[in-house]
mmCIF file with all atom_site columns, C-alpha atoms and ligand atoms in Angstrom:
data_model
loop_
_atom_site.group_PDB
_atom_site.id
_atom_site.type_symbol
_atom_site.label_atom_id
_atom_site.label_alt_id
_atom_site.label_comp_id
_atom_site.label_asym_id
_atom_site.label_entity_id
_atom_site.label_seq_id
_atom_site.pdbx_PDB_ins_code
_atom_site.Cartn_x
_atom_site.Cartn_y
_atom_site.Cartn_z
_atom_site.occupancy
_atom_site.B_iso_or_equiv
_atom_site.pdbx_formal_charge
_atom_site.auth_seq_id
_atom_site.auth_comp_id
_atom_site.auth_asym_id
_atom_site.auth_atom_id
_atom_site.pdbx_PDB_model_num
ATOM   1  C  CA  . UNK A 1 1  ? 109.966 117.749 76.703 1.00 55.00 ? 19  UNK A CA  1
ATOM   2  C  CA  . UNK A 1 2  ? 112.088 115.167 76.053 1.00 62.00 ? 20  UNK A CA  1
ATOM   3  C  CA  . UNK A 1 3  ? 110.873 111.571 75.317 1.00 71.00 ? 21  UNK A CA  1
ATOM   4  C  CA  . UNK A 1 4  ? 110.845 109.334 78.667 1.00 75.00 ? 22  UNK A CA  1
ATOM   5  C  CA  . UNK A 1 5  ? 113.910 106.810 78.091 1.00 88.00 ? 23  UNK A CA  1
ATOM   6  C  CA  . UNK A 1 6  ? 113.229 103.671 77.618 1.00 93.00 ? 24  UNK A CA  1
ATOM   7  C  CA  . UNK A 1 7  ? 115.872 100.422 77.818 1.00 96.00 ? 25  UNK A CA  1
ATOM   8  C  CA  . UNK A 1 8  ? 116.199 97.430  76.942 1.00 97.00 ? 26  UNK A CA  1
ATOM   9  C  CA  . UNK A 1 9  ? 117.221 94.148  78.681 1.00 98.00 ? 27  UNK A CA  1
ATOM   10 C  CA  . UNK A 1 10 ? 118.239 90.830  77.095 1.00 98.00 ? 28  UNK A CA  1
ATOM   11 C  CA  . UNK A 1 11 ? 118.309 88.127  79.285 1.00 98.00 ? 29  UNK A CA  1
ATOM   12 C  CA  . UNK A 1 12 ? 120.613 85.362  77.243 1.00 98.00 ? 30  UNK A CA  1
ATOM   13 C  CA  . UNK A 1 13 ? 118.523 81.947  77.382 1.00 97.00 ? 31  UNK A CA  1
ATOM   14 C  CA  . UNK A 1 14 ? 121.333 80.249  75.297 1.00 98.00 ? 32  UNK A CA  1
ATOM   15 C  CA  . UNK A 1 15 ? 122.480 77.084  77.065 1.00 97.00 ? 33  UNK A CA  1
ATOM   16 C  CA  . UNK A 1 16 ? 125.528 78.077  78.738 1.00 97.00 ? 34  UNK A CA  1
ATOM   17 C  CA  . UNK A 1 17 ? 123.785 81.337  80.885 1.00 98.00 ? 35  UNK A CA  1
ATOM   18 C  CA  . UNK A 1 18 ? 120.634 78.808  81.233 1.00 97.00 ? 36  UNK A CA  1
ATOM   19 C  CA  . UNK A 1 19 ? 122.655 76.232  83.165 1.00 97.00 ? 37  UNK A CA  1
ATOM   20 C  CA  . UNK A 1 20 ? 124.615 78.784  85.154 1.00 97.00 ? 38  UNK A CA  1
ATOM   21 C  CA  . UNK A 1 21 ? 121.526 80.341  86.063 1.00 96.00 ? 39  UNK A CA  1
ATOM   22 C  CA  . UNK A 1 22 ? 119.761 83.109  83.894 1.00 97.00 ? 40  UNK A CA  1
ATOM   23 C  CA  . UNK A 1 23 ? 116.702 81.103  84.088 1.00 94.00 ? 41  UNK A CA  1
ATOM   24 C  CA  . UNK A 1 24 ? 116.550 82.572  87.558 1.00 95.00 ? 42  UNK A CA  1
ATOM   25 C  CA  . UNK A 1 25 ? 116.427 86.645  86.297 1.00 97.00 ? 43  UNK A CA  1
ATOM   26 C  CA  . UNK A 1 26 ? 112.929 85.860  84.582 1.00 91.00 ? 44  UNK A CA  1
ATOM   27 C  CA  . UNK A 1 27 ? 111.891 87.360  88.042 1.00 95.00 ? 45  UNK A CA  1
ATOM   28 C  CA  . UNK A 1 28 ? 113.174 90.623  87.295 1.00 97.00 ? 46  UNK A CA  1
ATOM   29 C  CA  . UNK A 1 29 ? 110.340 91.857  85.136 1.00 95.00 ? 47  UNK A CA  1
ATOM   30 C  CA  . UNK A 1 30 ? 108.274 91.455  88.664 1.00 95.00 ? 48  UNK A CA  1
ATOM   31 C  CA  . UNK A 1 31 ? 111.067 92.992  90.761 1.00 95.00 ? 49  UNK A CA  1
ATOM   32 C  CA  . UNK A 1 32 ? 111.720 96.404  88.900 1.00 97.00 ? 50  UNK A CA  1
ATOM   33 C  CA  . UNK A 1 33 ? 110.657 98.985  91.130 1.00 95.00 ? 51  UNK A CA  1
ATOM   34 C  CA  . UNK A 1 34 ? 108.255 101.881 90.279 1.00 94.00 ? 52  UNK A CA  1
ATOM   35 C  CA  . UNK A 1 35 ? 111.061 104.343 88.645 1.00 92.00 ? 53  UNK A CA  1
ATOM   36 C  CA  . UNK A 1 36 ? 112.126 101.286 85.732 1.00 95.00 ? 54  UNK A CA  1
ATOM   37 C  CA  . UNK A 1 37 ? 108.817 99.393  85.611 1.00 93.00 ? 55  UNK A CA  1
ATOM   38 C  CA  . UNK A 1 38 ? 107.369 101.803 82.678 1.00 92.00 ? 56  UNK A CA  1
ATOM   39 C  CA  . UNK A 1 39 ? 110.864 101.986 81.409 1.00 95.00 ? 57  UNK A CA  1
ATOM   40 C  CA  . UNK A 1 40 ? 112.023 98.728  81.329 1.00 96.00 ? 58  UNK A CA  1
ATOM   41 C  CA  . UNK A 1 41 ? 111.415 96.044  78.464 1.00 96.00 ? 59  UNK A CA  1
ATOM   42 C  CA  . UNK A 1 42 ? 112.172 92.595  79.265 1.00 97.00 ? 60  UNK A CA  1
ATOM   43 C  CA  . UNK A 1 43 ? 113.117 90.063  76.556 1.00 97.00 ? 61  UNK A CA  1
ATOM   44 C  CA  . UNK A 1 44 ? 114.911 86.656  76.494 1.00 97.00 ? 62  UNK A CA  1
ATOM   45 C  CA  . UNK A 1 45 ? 117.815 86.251  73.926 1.00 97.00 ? 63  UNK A CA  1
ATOM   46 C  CA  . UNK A 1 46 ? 119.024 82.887  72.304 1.00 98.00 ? 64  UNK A CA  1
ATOM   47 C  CA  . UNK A 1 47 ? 122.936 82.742  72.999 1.00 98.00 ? 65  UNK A CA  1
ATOM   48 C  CA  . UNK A 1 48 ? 124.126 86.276  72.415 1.00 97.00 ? 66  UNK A CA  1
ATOM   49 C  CA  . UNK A 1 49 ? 128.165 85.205  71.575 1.00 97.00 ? 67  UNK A CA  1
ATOM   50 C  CA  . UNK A 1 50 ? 129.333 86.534  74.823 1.00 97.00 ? 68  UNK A CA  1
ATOM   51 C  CA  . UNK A 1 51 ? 129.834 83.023  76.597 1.00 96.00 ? 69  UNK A CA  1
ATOM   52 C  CA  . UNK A 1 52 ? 132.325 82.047  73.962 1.00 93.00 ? 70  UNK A CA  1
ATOM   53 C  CA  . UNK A 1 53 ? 134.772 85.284  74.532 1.00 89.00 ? 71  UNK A CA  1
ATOM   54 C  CA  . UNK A 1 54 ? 136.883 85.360  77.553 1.00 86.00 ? 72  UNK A CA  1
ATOM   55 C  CA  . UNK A 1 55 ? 136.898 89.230  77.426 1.00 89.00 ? 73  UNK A CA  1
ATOM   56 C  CA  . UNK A 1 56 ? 133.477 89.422  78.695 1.00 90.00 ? 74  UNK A CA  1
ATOM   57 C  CA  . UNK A 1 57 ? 133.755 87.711  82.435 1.00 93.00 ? 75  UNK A CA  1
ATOM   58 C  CA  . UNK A 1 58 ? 131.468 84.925  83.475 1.00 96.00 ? 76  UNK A CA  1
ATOM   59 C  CA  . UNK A 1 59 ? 128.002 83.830  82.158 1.00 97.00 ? 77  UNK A CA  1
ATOM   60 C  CA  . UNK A 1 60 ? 124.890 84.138  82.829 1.00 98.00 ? 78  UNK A CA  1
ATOM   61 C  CA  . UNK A 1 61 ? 124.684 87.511  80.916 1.00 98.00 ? 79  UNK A CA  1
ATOM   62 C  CA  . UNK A 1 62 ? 122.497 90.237  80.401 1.00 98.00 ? 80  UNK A CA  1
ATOM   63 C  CA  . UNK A 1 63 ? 122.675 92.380  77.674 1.00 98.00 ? 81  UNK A CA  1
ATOM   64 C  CA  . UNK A 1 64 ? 121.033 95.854  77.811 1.00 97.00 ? 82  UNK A CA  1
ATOM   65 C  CA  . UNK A 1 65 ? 120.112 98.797  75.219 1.00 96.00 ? 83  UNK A CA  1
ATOM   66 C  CA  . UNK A 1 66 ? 122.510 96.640  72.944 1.00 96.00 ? 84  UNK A CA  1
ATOM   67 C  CA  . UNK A 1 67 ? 125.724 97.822  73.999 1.00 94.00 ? 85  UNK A CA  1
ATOM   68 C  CA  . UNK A 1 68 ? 126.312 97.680  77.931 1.00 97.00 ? 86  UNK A CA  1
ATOM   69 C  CA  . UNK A 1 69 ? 127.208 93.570  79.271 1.00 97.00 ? 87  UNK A CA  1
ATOM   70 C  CA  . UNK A 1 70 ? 126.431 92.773  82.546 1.00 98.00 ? 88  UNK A CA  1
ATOM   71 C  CA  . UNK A 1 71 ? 128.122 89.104  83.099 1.00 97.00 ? 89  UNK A CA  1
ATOM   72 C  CA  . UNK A 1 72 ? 127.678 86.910  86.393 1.00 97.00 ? 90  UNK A CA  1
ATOM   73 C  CA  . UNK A 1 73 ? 124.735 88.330  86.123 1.00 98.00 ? 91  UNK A CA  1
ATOM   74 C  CA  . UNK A 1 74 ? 122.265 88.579  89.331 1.00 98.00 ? 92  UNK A CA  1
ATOM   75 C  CA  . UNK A 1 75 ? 118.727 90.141  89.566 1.00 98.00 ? 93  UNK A CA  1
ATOM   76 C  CA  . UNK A 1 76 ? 120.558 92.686  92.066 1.00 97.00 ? 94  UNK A CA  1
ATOM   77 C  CA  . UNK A 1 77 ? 123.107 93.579  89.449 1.00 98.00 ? 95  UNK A CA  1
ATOM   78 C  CA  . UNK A 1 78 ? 120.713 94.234  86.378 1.00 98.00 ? 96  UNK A CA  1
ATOM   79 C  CA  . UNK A 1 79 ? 118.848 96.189  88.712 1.00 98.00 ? 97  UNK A CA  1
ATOM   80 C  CA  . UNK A 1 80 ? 122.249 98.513  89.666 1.00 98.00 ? 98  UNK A CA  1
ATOM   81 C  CA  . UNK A 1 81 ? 123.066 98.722  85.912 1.00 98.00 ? 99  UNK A CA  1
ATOM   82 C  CA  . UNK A 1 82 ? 119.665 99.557  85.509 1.00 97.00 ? 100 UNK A CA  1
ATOM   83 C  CA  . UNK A 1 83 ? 119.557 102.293 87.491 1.00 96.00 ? 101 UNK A CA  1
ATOM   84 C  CA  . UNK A 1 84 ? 122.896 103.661 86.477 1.00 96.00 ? 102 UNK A CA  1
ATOM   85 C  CA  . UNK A 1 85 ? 121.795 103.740 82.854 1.00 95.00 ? 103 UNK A CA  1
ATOM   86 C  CA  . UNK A 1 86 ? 118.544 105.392 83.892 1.00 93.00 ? 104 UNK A CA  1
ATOM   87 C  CA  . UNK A 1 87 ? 120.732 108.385 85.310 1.00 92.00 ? 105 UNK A CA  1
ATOM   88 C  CA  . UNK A 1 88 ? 122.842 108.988 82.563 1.00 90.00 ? 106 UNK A CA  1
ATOM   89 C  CA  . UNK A 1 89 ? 120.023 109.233 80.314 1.00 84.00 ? 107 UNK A CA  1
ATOM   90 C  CA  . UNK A 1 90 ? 117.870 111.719 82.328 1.00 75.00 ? 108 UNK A CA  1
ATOM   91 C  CA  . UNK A 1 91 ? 121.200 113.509 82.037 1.00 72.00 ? 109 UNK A CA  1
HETATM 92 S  S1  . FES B 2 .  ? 124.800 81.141  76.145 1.00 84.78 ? 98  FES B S1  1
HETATM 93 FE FE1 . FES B 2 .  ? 124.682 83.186  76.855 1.00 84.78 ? 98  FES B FE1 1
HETATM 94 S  S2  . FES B 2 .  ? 126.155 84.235  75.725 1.00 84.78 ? 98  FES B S2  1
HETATM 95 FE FE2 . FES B 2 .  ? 126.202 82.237  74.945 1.00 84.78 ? 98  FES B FE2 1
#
């Protein structure tokens, strides 16, 4: 068998996704539900560029397994992306 997968989520703390409210998605460590909670590695990020690059949509971002951006970001959104990333890798 196959390892479990694991992700990762940065939450970016830098000054710009602060103000415009990623202090608020500390609460998603608490929220995950059963499926993500073992899965699921919570960390906060100092700015992670994204804020100064139009290309990436609106702060406050969240930045998981390194490579997927989830901007305007909302506990209910990180949880979607979550889950979407979940199913590809039980793929
Ligand atoms: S402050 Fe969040 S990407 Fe810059």
């Amino acid at each position: 068998m196959s390892e479990p997968c694991k992700m990762k989520v940065e939450i970016c703390l830098g000054t710009t996704c602060y103000v415009l409210g990623s202090f608020r998605l500390s609460a998603l460590e608490e929220q995950l539900p059963p499926e993500l909670a073992d899965r699921v590695e919570v960390a906060g990020a100092a700015c992670l560029g994204l804020c100064k690059d139009r290309n990436y949509g609106k702060a406050p971002f969240v930045r998981i397994n390194g490579n997927r951006v989830v901007d305007n970001a909302t506990i209910e959104k990180v949880l979607d992306a979550l889950k979407e990333e979940l199913e590809k890798c039980n793929e």
